[in-house]
Amino acid sequence: VTTQLWYWPDFPGRGEFVRLYMEAAEIEYEDMARLEGADALVEDMHARQGIRPFAPPYLVDGEVCVAQTPLILTYLQDREGLGSGELETDLQLVQLQMDIADLVEEVFRTHHPVAPGLHYADQMDAAYEMAHDFRENRLPKYLIHFENAVAASGGPFVRGQQWRHVDTSLFQLIEGLDHAFPRLMEHFRGHFPYLEGVQATVPDIEGVAAYLASERRIDFNEDGIFRFYEELDQQ
Amino acid sequence: VTTQLWYWPDFPGRGEFVRLYMEAAEIEYEDMARLEGADALVEDMHARQGIRPFAPPYLVDGEVCVAQTPLILTYLQDREGLGSGELETDLQLVQLQMDIADLVEEVFRTHHPVAPGLHYADQMDAAYEMAHDFRENRLPKYLIHFENAVAASGGPFVRGQQWRHVDTSLFQLIEGLDHAFPRLMEHFRGHFPYLEGVQATVPDIEGVAAYLASERRIDFNEDGIFRFYEELDQQ
């Protein structure tokens, strides 16, 4: 049985955090909605019984169906024997992954503060205010938090020499922020050396290097989580 | 060593999901910030090294410090031997717990859509729009999701006769929604019989009954996640 990933096919979004980890760990998977389309994703999700995903991404592995990005990554880590073997360390890594997921949600809300189902153009006033607070308060607070986490090990990765799922996720997060807030991130350059270290080092992981050079990698665009709207990146 | 819970002392918020589970499972704990005050919480959190909590609640158990509500609950479940023993079931319960955490965040954003650090009065226009979408679209979608999850087992709990951490959390969630959106929840009455079943049955758990009758239980108020603002509950 091949591991199946179900996620929207046209933007990196939350699914990319799962793809990147599987590519780094060289786990074989089928990217179902890229093979069969977004309608197939909606159909598959709604056909599931009992406790089912509230939203993509989700992973199907034989009888197991698991949603929520941090949980998917933990499941894969444990299945592949890629955990640290220490309960406290593994807990801290899941915790950081959940902090990343919270920040990703806040990034989404910079352009959709009022309703995920409405267009950006219909909530621009609130978006402008939300993005201001995000740039001034929320994002710096999160970046300091992640910088401290990596600094504690001395780098280059969050747990030192061996990369973990948190590292591929931090890479994707910073890449996304560079896309969505280029002015702001340029302003931050040099202030978070450990995070810059993670961003620079993750592409050297063999599986990641192959992935980034492939057509499987989906570029950032203005349909996903990390969107560039110039007016939301004003200082 | 006694288990220590750190959370803001003056409103139920996210900490109450942890309290309720510990009370249901009759786990002894010290509610640190209720003993020592909110300043002690801020001081304790900032004094922690390395990978530390981004925000309360967090649990301290000897050398282990763990944050993020779903992770705290999973940690306690495993420590106490209260898991189902089946990987797929335990994964689904964490997943539901993370869905609950997402909904709790959306509830918070009904009154704080723009910035958690600003007062409600400074973001009322966006809050009004956000709450409208929440009532019309987001909340019904979540309630259907949780109703289906419980219905799959036949009730009264999400996994049948034996209560799990998801049940105490669903109880707290519905209680909070009844406080924050009384008109709307009255309108929904009878539409989600399995969720009403969880809400009616959790107080019969011995530890929960004792807790709800005690002074340890914190009432909902207008400082936490679930706030009653009449204008956000208009049909």
Coordinates of N, CA and C in Angstrom, one line a residue, chain A residues 64-187:
Chain A
V64 N -5.6 3.5 8.1 CA -5.4 4.8 8.9 C -5.7 6.0 8.0
C65 N -6.5 6.9 8.5 CA -6.7 8.2 7.9 C -6.5 9.3 8.9
V66 N -5.5 10.1 8.7 CA -5.1 11.1 9.7 C -5.0 12.5 9.2
A67 N -5.6 13.5 9.9 CA -5.6 14.9 9.4 C -4.8 15.7 10.5
Q68 N -4.7 17.0 10.2 CA -4.1 18.0 11.1 C -2.5 17.8 10.9
T69 N -1.9 18.8 10.3 CA -0.5 18.7 9.9 C 0.4 18.2 11.0
P70 N 0.4 18.8 12.2 CA 1.3 18.3 13.2 C 1.1 16.8 13.5
L71 N -0.1 16.4 13.4 CA -0.4 15.0 13.8 C 0.1 14.1 12.6
I72 N -0.1 14.5 11.4 CA 0.3 13.7 10.2 C 1.9 13.6 10.3
L73 N 2.6 14.7 10.6 CA 4.0 14.6 10.7 C 4.5 13.7 11.8
T74 N 3.8 13.7 12.9 CA 4.2 12.9 14.1 C 3.9 11.4 13.7
Y75 N 2.8 11.2 13.1 CA 2.5 9.8 12.6 C 3.5 9.3 11.7
L76 N 3.9 10.0 10.7 CA 5.0 9.6 9.8 C 6.3 9.4 10.5
Q77 N 6.7 10.3 11.3 CA 7.9 10.2 12.1 C 8.0 8.9 12.8
D78 N 6.9 8.6 13.5 CA 6.9 7.4 14.4 C 6.9 6.1 13.5
R79 N 6.1 6.2 12.4 CA 6.0 5.0 11.5 C 7.4 4.7 10.9
E80 N 8.1 5.7 10.6 CA 9.4 5.6 9.9 C 10.6 5.4 10.9
G81 N 10.3 5.4 12.2 CA 11.3 5.3 13.2 C 12.3 6.5 13.2
L82 N 11.7 7.7 12.9 CA 12.6 8.9 12.8 C 12.4 9.8 14.1
G83 N 11.8 9.3 15.1 CA 11.7 10.1 16.4 C 13.0 10.0 17.1
S84 N 13.1 10.9 18.1 CA 14.4 10.9 18.9 C 14.6 9.8 19.8
G85 N 13.5 9.1 20.1 CA 13.5 8.0 21.1 C 13.3 8.6 22.6
E86 N 13.3 9.9 22.7 CA 13.1 10.5 24.0 C 11.8 11.2 24.1
L87 N 10.9 10.8 25.1 CA 9.6 11.4 25.1 C 9.6 12.9 25.2
E88 N 10.5 13.5 26.0 CA 10.4 14.9 26.2 C 10.8 15.7 24.9
T89 N 11.8 15.2 24.2 CA 12.2 15.8 23.0 C 11.1 15.7 21.9
D90 N 10.5 14.5 21.8 CA 9.4 14.3 20.8 C 8.2 15.2 21.1
L91 N 7.9 15.3 22.4 CA 6.8 16.2 22.8 C 7.1 17.7 22.4
Q92 N 8.3 18.1 22.6 CA 8.7 19.5 22.3 C 8.7 19.7 20.8
L93 N 9.0 18.7 20.0 CA 8.9 18.9 18.6 C 7.5 19.0 18.1
V94 N 6.6 18.2 18.7 CA 5.2 18.3 18.3 C 4.7 19.7 18.7
Q95 N 5.1 20.1 19.9 CA 4.6 21.4 20.4 C 5.1 22.5 19.4
L96 N 6.3 22.5 19.0 CA 6.8 23.5 18.1 C 6.0 23.4 16.7
Q97 N 5.7 22.2 16.3 CA 5.0 22.0 15.1 C 3.6 22.6 15.2
M98 N 3.0 22.5 16.4 CA 1.7 23.1 16.6 C 1.8 24.6 16.7
D99 N 2.9 25.1 17.2 CA 3.1 26.6 17.2 C 3.2 27.1 15.8
I100 N 3.9 26.3 14.9 CA 4.0 26.7 13.5 C 2.6 26.7 12.9
A101 N 1.8 25.7 13.2 CA 0.5 25.6 12.6 C -0.3 26.8 13.0
D102 N -0.2 27.3 14.3 CA -0.9 28.5 14.7 C -0.4 29.7 14.0
L103 N 0.9 29.8 13.8 CA 1.4 31.0 13.0 C 0.9 30.9 11.5
V104 N 0.8 29.7 11.0 CA 0.3 29.6 9.6 C -1.1 30.1 9.5
E105 N -1.9 29.7 10.5 CA -3.3 30.2 10.6 C -3.3 31.7 10.7
E106 N -2.4 32.3 11.5 CA -2.4 33.8 11.6 C -2.0 34.4 10.2
V107 N -1.1 33.8 9.5 CA -0.7 34.3 8.2 C -1.9 34.3 7.3
F108 N -2.7 33.2 7.3 CA -3.9 33.1 6.5 C -4.8 34.3 6.8
R109 N -4.9 34.6 8.1 CA -5.9 35.6 8.6 C -5.4 37.0 8.3
T110 N -4.2 37.2 7.9 CA -3.8 38.5 7.5 C -4.5 38.9 6.2
H111 N -4.9 38.0 5.4 CA -5.7 38.3 4.2 C -7.1 37.9 4.3
H112 N -7.4 37.0 5.3 CA -8.8 36.6 5.5 C -9.2 36.7 7.0
P113 N -9.2 38.0 7.5 CA -9.5 38.1 8.9 C -11.0 37.9 9.3
V114 N -11.9 38.0 8.3 CA -13.3 38.0 8.6 C -13.9 36.7 8.3
A115 N -13.6 36.1 7.2 CA -14.3 34.9 6.8 C -13.5 34.2 5.7
P116 N -13.1 32.9 5.9 CA -12.4 32.1 4.9 C -13.1 32.0 3.6
G117 N -14.5 32.0 3.7 CA -15.3 31.8 2.5 C -15.5 33.1 1.6
L118 N -15.1 34.2 2.1 CA -15.2 35.5 1.4 C -13.9 35.8 0.6
H119 N -14.0 36.6 -0.4 CA -12.8 37.0 -1.2 C -12.0 38.0 -0.3
Y120 N -10.7 38.1 -0.6 CA -9.8 39.1 0.0 C -10.4 40.5 -0.2
A121 N -10.9 40.8 -1.4 CA -11.3 42.1 -1.8 C -12.5 42.5 -0.9
D122 N -13.2 41.5 -0.3 CA -14.4 41.8 0.5 C -14.0 42.0 2.0
Q123 N -12.8 41.9 2.4 CA -12.4 42.1 3.8 C -11.0 42.8 3.9
M124 N -10.8 43.7 2.9 CA -9.5 44.4 2.9 C -9.3 45.3 4.0
D125 N -10.3 46.0 4.5 CA -10.1 47.0 5.6 C -9.6 46.3 6.8
A126 N -10.3 45.2 7.2 CA -9.9 44.4 8.4 C -8.5 43.8 8.1
A127 N -8.3 43.3 6.9 CA -7.0 42.7 6.6 C -5.8 43.7 6.8
Y128 N -6.1 44.9 6.4 CA -5.0 45.9 6.5 C -4.7 46.1 8.0
E129 N -5.7 46.2 8.9 CA -5.5 46.3 10.3 C -4.8 45.1 10.9
M130 N -5.3 43.9 10.5 CA -4.8 42.6 11.0 C -3.3 42.5 10.6
A131 N -3.0 42.8 9.3 CA -1.6 42.7 8.8 C -0.7 43.6 9.6
H132 N -1.2 44.8 9.9 CA -0.4 45.7 10.7 C 0.0 45.1 12.0
D133 N -1.0 44.6 12.7 CA -0.7 44.0 14.0 C 0.2 42.8 13.9
F134 N 0.0 42.0 12.8 CA 0.8 40.9 12.6 C 2.3 41.2 12.4
R135 N 2.5 42.3 11.6 CA 3.9 42.7 11.3 C 4.6 43.3 12.5
E136 N 3.8 44.1 13.3 CA 4.4 44.8 14.4 C 4.6 43.9 15.7
N137 N 3.6 43.0 15.9 CA 3.6 42.3 17.2 C 3.6 40.8 17.1
R138 N 2.7 40.2 16.3 CA 2.6 38.8 16.3 C 3.8 38.1 15.7
L139 N 4.2 38.5 14.5 CA 5.3 37.8 13.8 C 6.6 37.9 14.5
P140 N 7.0 39.1 15.0 CA 8.2 39.1 15.8 C 8.2 38.2 17.0
K141 N 7.1 38.2 17.7 CA 6.9 37.3 18.8 C 7.2 35.8 18.5
Y142 N 6.6 35.4 17.4 CA 6.8 34.0 16.9 C 8.2 33.8 16.5
L143 N 8.8 34.7 15.7 CA 10.2 34.5 15.2 C 11.2 34.4 16.4
I144 N 11.0 35.3 17.4 CA 11.9 35.2 18.6 C 11.7 33.8 19.2
H145 N 10.5 33.3 19.3 CA 10.2 32.0 19.9 C 10.9 30.9 19.1
F146 N 10.8 30.9 17.8 CA 11.4 29.8 17.0 C 13.0 30.0 17.0
E147 N 13.4 31.2 16.9 CA 14.9 31.5 17.0 C 15.5 30.9 18.3
N148 N 14.8 31.2 19.4 CA 15.3 30.7 20.7 C 15.3 29.1 20.7
A149 N 14.3 28.5 20.1 CA 14.2 27.1 20.1 C 15.4 26.5 19.4
V150 N 15.8 27.1 18.2 CA 16.9 26.6 17.5 C 18.2 26.9 18.2
A151 N 18.3 28.1 18.7 CA 19.5 28.6 19.4 C 19.9 27.6 20.5
A152 N 18.9 27.1 21.2 CA 19.1 26.2 22.4 C 20.0 25.0 22.0
S153 N 19.9 24.5 20.8 CA 20.7 23.4 20.4 C 22.0 23.8 19.8
G154 N 22.2 25.1 19.4 CA 23.4 25.5 18.7 C 23.3 25.4 17.2
G155 N 22.2 24.8 16.7 CA 22.0 24.7 15.3 C 22.9 23.6 14.7
P156 N 22.8 23.4 13.3 CA 22.0 24.2 12.4 C 20.6 23.8 12.5
F157 N 20.2 22.7 13.1 CA 18.8 22.3 13.1 C 18.3 22.5 14.6
V158 N 17.0 22.3 14.7 CA 16.4 22.6 16.0 C 16.9 21.6 17.1
R159 N 17.3 20.4 16.7 CA 17.9 19.5 17.6 C 19.4 19.2 17.4
G160 N 20.0 20.2 16.7 CA 21.5 20.0 16.4 C 21.7 19.5 15.0
Q161 N 22.5 18.5 14.9 CA 23.0 18.0 13.6 C 22.0 17.2 12.8
Q162 N 21.0 16.6 13.5 CA 20.1 15.7 12.8 C 18.8 16.5 12.6
W163 N 18.4 16.6 11.3 CA 17.1 17.4 11.0 C 15.9 16.6 11.5
R164 N 14.9 17.3 11.8 CA 13.6 16.8 12.3 C 12.5 17.4 11.5
H165 N 11.2 17.0 11.7 CA 10.1 17.5 10.9 C 10.0 19.0 11.2
V166 N 10.4 19.5 12.4 CA 10.3 20.9 12.7 C 11.2 21.7 11.7
D167 N 12.3 21.2 11.3 CA 13.2 21.9 10.4 C 12.7 22.1 9.0
T168 N 12.1 21.0 8.5 CA 11.5 21.2 7.1 C 10.3 22.2 7.2
S169 N 9.6 22.1 8.3 CA 8.5 23.1 8.5 C 8.9 24.5 8.7
L170 N 10.0 24.7 9.4 CA 10.5 26.1 9.6 C 11.0 26.6 8.3
F171 N 11.7 25.8 7.5 CA 12.1 26.2 6.2 C 10.9 26.7 5.3
Q172 N 9.9 25.8 5.3 CA 8.7 26.2 4.5 C 8.1 27.5 5.0
L173 N 8.0 27.6 6.3 CA 7.4 28.8 6.9 C 8.2 30.1 6.5
I174 N 9.5 30.0 6.6 CA 10.3 31.2 6.3 C 10.3 31.5 4.8
E175 N 10.3 30.5 4.0 CA 10.1 30.7 2.5 C 8.8 31.4 2.2
G176 N 7.8 30.9 2.9 CA 6.4 31.5 2.7 C 6.4 33.0 3.2
L177 N 7.0 33.2 4.3 CA 7.0 34.6 4.8 C 7.8 35.5 3.9
D178 N 8.9 35.0 3.3 CA 9.7 35.8 2.3 C 8.8 36.1 1.1
H179 N 8.0 35.2 0.7 CA 7.1 35.4 -0.4 C 6.0 36.5 -0.1
A180 N 5.4 36.3 1.1 CA 4.2 37.1 1.4 C 4.6 38.5 2.0
F181 N 5.7 38.6 2.7 CA 6.2 39.9 3.3 C 7.6 40.2 3.0
P182 N 7.9 40.4 1.7 CA 9.4 40.6 1.3 C 10.0 41.8 2.0
R183 N 9.3 42.9 2.0 CA 9.8 44.1 2.7 C 10.1 43.9 4.1
L184 N 9.2 43.3 4.8 CA 9.3 43.1 6.3 C 10.4 42.1 6.5
M185 N 10.5 41.0 5.8 CA 11.5 40.0 6.0 C 12.9 40.5 5.7
E186 N 13.0 41.4 4.7 CA 14.3 42.0 4.4 C 14.7 42.9 5.6
H187 N 13.7 43.6 6.2 CA 14.0 44.4 7.4 C 14.5 43.5 8.5

